[in-house]
Coordinates of N, CA, C and O in Angstrom, one line a residue:
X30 N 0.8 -1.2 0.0 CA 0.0 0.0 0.0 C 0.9 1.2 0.0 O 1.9 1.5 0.7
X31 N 0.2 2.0 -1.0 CA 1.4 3.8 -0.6 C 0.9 4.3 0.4 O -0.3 4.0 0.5
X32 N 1.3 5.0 1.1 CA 1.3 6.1 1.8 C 2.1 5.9 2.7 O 2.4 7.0 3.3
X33 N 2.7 4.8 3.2 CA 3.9 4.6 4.5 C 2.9 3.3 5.3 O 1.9 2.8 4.7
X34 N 3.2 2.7 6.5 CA 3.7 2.0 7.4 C 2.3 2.9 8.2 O 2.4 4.2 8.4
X35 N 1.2 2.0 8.8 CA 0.8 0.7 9.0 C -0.6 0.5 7.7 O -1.7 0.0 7.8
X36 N 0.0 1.1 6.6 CA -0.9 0.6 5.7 C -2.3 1.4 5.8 O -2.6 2.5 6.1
X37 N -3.2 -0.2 5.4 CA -4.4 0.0 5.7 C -5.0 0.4 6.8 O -6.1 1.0 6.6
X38 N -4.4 0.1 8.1 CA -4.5 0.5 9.5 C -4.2 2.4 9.6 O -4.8 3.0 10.5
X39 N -3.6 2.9 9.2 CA -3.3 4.0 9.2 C -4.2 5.3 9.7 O -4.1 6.2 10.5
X40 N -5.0 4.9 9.0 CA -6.7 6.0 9.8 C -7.1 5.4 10.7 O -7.5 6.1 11.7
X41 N -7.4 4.1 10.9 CA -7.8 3.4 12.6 C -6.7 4.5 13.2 O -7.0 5.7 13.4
X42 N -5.4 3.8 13.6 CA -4.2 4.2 14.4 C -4.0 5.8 14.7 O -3.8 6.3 15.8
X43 N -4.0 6.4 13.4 CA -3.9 7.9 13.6 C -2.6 8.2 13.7 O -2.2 9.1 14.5
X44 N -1.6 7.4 12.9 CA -0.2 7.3 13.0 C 0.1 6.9 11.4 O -0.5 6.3 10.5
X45 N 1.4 7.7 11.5 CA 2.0 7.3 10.0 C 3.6 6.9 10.5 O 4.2 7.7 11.2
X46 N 4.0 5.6 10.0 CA 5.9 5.5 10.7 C 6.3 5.8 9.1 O 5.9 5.5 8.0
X47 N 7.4 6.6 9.7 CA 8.5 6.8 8.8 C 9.4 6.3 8.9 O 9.8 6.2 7.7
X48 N 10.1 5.7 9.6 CA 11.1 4.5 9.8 C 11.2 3.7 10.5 O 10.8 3.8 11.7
X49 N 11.6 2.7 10.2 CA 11.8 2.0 11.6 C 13.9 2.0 11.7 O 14.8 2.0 10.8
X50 N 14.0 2.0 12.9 CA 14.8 2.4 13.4 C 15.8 1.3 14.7 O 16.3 1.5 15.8
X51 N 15.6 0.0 13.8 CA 16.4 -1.1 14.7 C 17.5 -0.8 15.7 O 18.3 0.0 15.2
X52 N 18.0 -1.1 17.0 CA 18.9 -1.2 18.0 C 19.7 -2.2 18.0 O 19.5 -3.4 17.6
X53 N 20.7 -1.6 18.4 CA 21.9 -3.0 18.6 C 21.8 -3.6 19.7 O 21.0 -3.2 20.6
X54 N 22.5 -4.7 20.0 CA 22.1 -6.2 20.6 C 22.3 -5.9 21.4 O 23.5 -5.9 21.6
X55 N 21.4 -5.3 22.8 CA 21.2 -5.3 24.2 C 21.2 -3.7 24.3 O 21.4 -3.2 25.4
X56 N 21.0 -3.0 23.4 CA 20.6 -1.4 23.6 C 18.9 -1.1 24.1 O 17.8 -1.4 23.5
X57 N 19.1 -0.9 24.7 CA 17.7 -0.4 25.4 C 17.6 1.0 25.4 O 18.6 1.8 25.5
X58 N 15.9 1.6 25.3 CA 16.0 2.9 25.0 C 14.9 2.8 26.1 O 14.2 1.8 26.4
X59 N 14.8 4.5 26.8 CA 14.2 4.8 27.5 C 12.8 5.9 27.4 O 12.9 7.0 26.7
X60 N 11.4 5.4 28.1 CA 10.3 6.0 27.4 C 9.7 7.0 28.7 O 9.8 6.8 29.9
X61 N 9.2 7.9 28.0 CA 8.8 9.1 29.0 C 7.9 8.5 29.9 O 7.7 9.3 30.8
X62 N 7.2 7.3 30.0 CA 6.5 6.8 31.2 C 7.3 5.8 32.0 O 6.7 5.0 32.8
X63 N 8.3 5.9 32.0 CA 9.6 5.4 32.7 C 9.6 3.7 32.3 O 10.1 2.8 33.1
X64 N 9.1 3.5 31.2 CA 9.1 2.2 31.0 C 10.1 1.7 29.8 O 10.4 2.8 29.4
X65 N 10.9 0.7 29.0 CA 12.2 0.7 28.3 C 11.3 0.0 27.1 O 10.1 -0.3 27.1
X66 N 12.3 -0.2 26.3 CA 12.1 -1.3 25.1 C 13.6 -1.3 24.4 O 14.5 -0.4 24.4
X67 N 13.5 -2.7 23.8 CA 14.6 -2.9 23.0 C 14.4 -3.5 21.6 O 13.3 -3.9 21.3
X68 N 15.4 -3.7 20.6 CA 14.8 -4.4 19.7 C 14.8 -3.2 18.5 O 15.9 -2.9 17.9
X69 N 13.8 -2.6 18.3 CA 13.7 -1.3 17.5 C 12.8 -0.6 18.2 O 11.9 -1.1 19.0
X70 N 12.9 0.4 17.8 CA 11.9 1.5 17.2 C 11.3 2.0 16.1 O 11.4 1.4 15.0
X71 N 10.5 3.2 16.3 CA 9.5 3.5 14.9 C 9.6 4.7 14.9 O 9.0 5.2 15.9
X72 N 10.1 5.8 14.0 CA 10.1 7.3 13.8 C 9.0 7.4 13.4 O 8.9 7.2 12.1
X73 N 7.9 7.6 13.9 CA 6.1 8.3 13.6 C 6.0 9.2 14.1 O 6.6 9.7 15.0
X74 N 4.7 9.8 13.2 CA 4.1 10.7 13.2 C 3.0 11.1 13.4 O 2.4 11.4 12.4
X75 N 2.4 11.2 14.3 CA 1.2 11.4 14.8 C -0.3 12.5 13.5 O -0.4 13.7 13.2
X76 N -0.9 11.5 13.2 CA -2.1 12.1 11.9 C -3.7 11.5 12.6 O -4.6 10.7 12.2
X77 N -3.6 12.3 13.7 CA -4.9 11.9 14.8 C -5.0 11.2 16.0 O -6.0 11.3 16.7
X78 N -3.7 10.2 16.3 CA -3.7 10.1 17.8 C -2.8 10.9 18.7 O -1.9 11.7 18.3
X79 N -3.3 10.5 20.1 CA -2.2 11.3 20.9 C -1.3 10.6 21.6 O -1.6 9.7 22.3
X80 N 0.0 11.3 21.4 CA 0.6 10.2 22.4 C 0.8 10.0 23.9 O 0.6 11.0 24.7
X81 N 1.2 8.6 24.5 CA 1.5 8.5 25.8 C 2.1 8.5 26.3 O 2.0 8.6 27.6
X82 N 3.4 8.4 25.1 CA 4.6 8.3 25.7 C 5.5 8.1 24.2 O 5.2 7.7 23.1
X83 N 6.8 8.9 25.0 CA 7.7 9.5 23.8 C 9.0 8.5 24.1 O 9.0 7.8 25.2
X84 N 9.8 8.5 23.2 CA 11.9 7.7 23.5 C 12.6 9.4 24.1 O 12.8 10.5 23.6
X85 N 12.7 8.6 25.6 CA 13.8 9.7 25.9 C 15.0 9.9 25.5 O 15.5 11.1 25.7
X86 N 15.8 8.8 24.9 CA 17.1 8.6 24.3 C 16.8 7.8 23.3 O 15.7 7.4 23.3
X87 N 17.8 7.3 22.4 CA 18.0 6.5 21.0 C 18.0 6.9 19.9 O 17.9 8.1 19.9
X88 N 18.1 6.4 19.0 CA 18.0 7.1 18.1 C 16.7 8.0 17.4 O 16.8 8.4 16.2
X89 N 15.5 8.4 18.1 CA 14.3 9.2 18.0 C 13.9 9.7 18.9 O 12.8 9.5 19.3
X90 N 14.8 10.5 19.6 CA 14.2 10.9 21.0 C 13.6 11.8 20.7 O 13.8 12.4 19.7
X91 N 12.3 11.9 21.7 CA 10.8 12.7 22.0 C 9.9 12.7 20.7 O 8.9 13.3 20.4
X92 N 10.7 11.6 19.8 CA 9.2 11.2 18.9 C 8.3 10.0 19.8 O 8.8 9.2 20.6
X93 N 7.2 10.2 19.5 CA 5.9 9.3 20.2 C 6.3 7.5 19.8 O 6.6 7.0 18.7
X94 N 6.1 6.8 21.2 CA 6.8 5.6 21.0 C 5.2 5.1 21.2 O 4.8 4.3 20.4
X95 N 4.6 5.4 21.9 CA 3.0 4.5 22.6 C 1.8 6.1 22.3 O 1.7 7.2 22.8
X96 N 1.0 5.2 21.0 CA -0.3 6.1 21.0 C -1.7 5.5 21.1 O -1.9 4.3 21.0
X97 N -2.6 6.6 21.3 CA -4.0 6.0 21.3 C -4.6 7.3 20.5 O -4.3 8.5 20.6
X98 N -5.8 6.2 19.3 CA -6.6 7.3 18.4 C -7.9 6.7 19.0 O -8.2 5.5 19.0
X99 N -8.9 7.9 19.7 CA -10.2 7.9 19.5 C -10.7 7.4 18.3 O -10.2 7.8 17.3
X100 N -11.9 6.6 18.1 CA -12.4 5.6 17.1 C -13.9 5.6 17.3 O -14.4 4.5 17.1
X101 N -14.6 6.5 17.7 CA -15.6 6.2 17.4 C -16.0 5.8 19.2 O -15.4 6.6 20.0
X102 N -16.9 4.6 19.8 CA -16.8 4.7 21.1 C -15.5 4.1 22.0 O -15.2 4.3 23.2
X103 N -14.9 3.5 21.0 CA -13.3 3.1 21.2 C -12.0 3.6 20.8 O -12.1 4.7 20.1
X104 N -10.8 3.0 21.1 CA -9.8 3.4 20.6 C -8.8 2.5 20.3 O -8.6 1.4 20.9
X105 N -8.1 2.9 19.4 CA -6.9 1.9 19.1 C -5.3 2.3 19.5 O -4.9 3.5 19.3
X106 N -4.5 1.4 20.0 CA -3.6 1.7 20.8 C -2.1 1.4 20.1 O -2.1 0.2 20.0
X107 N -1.1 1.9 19.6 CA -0.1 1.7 19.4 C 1.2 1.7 19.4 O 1.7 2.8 19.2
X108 N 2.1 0.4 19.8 CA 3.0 0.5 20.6 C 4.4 0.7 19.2 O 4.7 -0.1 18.3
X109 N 5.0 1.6 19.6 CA 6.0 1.5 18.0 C 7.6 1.1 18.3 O 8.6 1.5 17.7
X110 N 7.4 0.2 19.2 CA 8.5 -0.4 19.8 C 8.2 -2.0 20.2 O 7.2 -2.6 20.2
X111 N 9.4 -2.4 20.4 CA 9.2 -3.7 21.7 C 9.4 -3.7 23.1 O 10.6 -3.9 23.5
X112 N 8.6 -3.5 23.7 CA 8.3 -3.0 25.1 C 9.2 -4.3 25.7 O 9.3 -5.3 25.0
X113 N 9.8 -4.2 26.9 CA 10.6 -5.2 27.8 C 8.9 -5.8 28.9 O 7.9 -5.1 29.2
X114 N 9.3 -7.0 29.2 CA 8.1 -7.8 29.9 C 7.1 -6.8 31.0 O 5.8 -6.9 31.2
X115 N 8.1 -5.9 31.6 CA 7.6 -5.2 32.8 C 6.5 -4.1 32.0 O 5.3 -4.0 32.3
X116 N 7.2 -3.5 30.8 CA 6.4 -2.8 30.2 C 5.4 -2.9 29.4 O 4.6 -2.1 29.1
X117 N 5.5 -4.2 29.2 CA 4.4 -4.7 27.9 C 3.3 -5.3 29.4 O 2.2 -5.7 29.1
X118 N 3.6 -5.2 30.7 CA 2.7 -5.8 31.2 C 1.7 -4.3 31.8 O 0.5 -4.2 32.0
X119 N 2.5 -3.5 32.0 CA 2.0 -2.2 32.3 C 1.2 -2.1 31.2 O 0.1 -1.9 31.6
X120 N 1.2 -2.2 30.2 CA 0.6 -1.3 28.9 C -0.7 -2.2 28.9 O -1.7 -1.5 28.9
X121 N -1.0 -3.5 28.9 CA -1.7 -4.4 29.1 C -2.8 -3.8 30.4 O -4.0 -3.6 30.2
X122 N -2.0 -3.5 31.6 CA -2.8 -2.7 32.7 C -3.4 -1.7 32.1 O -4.6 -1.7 32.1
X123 N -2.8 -0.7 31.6 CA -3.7 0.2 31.2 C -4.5 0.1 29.6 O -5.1 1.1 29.1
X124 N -4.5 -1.0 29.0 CA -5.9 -1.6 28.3 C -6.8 -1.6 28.8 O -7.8 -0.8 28.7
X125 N -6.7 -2.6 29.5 CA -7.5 -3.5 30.1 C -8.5 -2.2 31.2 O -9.7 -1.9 31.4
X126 N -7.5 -1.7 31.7 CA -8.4 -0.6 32.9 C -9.0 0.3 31.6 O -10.1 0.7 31.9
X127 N -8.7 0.7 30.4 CA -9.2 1.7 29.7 C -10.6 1.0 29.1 O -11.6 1.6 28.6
X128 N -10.5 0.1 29.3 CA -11.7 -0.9 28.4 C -12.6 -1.2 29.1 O -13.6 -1.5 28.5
X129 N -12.4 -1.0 30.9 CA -13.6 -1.2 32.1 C -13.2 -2.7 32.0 O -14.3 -3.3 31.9
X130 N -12.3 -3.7 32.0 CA -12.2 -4.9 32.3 C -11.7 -5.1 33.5 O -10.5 -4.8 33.8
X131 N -12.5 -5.8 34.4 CA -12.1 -5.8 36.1 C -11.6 -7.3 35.7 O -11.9 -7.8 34.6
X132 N -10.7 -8.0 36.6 CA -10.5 -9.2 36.6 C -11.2 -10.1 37.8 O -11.4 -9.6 38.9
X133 N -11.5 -11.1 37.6 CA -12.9 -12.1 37.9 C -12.2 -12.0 39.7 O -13.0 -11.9 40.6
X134 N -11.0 -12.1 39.9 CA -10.4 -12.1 41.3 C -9.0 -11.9 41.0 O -8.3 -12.2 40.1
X135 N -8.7 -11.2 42.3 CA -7.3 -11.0 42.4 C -6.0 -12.0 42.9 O -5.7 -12.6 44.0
X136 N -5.7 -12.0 42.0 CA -4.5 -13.7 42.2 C -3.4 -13.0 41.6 O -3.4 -11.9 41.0
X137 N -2.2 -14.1 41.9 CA -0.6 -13.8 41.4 C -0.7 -14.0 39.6 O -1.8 -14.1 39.1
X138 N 0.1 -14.0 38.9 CA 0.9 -14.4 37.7 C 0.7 -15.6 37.5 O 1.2 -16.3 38.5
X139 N 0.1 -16.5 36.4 CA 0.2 -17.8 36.5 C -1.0 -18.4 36.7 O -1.4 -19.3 36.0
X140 N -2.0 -17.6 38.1 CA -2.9 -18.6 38.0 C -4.1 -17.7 37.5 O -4.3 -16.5 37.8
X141 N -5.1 -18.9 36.6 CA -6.1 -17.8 35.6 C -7.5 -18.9 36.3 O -7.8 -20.0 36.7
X142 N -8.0 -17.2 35.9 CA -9.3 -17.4 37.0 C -10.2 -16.3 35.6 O -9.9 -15.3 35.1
X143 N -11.7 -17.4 35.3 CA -12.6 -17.2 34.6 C -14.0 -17.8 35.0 O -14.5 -18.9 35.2
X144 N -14.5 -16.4 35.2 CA -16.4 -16.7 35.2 C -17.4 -17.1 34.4 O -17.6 -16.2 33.6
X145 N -18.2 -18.0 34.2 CA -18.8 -18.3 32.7 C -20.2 -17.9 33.5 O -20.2 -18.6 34.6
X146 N -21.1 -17.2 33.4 CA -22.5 -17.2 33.6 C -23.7 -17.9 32.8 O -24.0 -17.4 31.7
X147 N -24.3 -18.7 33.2 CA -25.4 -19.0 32.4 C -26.7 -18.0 32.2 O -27.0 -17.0 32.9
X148 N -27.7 -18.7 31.0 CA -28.6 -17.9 30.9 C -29.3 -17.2 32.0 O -29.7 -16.1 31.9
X149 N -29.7 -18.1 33.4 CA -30.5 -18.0 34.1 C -29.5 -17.4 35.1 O -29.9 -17.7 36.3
X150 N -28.4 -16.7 35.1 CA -28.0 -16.4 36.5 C -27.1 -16.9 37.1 O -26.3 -16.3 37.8
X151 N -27.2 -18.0 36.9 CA -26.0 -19.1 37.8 C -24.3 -18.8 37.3 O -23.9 -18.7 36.1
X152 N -23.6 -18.9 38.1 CA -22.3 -18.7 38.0 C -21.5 -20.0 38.2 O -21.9 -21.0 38.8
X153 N -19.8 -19.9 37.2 CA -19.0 -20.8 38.1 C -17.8 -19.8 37.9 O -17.7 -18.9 37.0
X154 N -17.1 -20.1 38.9 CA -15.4 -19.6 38.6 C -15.0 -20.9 38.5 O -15.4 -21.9 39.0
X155 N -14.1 -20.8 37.5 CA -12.9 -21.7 36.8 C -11.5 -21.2 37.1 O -11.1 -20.2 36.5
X156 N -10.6 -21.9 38.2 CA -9.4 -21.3 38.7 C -8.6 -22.8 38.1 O -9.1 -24.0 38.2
X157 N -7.6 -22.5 37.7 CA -6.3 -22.8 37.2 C -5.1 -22.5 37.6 O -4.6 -21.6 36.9
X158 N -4.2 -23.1 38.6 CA -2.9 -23.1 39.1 C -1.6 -23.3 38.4 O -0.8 -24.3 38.6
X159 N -1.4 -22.5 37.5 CA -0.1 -23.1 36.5 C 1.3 -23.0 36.9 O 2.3 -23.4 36.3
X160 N 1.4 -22.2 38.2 CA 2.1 -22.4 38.8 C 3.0 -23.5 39.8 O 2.3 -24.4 40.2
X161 N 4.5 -23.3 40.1 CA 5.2 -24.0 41.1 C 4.6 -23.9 42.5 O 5.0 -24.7 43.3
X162 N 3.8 -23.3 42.8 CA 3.4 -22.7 44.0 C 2.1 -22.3 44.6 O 1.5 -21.4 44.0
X163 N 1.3 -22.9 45.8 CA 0.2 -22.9 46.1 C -0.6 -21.1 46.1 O 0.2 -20.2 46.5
X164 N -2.0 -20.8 45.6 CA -2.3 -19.7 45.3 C -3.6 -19.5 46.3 O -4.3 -20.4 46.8
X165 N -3.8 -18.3 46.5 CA -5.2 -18.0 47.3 C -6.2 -17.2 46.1 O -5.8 -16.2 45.6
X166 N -7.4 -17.7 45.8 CA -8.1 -16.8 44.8 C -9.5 -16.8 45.7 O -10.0 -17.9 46.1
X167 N -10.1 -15.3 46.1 CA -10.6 -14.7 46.4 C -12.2 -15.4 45.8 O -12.6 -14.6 45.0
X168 N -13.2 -16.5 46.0 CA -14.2 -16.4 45.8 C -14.9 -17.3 46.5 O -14.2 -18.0 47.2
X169 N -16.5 -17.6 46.5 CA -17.5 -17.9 47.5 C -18.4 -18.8 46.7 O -19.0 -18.4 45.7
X170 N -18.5 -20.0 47.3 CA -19.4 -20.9 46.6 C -19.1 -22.0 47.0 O -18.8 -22.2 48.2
X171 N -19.1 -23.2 46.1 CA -18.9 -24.7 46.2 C -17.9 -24.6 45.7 O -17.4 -23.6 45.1
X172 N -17.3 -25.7 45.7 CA -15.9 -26.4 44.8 C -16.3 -27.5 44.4 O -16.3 -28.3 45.3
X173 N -16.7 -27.9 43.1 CA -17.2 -28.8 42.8 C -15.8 -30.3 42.7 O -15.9 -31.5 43.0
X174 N -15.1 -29.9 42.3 CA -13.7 -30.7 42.1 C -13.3 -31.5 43.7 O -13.0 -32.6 43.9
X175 N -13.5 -30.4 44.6 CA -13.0 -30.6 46.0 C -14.5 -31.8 46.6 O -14.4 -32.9 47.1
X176 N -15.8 -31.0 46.2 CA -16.7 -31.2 47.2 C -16.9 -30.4 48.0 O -17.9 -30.5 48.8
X177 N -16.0 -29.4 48.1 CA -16.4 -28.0 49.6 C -16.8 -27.2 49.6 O -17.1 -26.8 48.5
X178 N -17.0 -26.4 50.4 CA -17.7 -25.2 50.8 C -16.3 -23.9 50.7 O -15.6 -23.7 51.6
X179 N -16.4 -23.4 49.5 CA -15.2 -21.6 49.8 C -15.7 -21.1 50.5 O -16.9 -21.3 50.2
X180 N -15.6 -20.3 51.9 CA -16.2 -18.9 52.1 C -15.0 -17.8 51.8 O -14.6 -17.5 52.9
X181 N -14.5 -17.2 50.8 CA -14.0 -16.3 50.1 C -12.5 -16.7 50.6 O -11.7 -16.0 51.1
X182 N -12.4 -17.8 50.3 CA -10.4 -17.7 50.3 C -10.7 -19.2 49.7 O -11.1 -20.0 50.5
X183 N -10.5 -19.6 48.6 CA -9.9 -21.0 47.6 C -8.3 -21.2 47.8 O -7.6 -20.5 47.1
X184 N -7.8 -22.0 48.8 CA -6.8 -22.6 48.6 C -6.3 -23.4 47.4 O -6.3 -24.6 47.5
X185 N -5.8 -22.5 46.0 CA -5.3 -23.3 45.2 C -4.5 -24.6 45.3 O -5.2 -25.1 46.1
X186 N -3.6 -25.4 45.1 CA -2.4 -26.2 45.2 C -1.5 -26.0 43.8 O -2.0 -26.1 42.7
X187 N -0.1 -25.7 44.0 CA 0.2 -25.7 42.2 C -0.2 -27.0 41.7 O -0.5 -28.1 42.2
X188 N -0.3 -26.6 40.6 CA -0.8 -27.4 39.2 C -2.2 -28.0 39.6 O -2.5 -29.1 39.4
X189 N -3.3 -26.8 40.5 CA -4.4 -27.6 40.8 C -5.4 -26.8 40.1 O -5.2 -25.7 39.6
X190 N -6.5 -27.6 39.9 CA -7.8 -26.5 39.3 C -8.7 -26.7 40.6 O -8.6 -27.3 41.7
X191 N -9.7 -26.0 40.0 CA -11.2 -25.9 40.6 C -11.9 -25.2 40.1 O -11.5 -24.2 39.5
X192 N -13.5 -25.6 40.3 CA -14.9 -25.0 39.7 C -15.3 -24.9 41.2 O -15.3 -25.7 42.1
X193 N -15.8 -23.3 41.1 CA -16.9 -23.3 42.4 C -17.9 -22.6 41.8 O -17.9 -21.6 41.0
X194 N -18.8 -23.6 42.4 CA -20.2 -22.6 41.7 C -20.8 -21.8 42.5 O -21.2 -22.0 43.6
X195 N -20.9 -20.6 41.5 CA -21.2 -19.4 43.2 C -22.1 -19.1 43.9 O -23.2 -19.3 43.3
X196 N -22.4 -18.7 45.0 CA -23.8 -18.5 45.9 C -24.0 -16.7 45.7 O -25.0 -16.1 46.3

């Protein structure tokens, strides 16, 4: 497609790259929300979003590294780097919080916890321990797997599951 880099996506995004701008092997560059990336970068141009965050150093400093374009009742988010784990997990956080997405309960890394509702009301949580290490997940019901009764603390076990269906 003409016009430059991300194509077809270009009016979603509200960005145009002008280059990309690869790093040498273990250079890390630093982003005005104090978070890094390595890998490359992206020399863009902002054509309707705003950004969140700029490269404090490397080779494009204070061009826009992380943007968001209003879309209508949503937005689309663009990261023009490769964010390091810590960062890519932040940016994830603030999706997810921009989106109104609460998580079903608060647990560590590892273990995933999902609600399925039926038509009529009824609930289960679905907890999953993929971890080395025993987990506490925050909910109230049965355990169907166990047979027991939660009253709001599920003793996971690593590598354990459980269904509680909720009261």
């Amino acid at each position: 497609r003409l016009g430059g880099y991300p194509g077809a996506f270009r009016d979603l995004l509200g960005i145009r790259v002008e280059e990309f701008t690869p790093l040498r092997e273990g250079e890390r560059v630093r982003l005005s929300d104090g978070t890094t990336a390595d890998v490359w970068t992206e020399h863009l141009h902002l054509d309707g979003a705003e950004s969140l965050a700029t490269y404090l150093d490397g080779p494009v400093p204070g061009v826009p590294a992380i943007t968001r374009n209003q879309v209508g009742e949503g937005s689309a988010w663009y990261a023009a780097c490769r964010l390091d784990d810590a960062a890519t997990g932040a940016l994830v956080d603030r999706l997810l919080e921009s989106a109104g997405v609460v998580p079903v309960a608060a647990t560590v890394p590892g273990v995933e916890v999902v609600r399925r509702v039926a038509d009529d009301g009824r609930s289960w949580v679905f907890a999953l321990n993929h971890t080395d290490a025993a987990a506490t997940v925050a909910v109230h019901g049965h355990d169907l797997v166990s047979d027991s009764r939660v009253d709001g603390k599920l003793e996971l076990a690593a590598g354990a599951v459980a269904v509680v269906r909720e009261e």
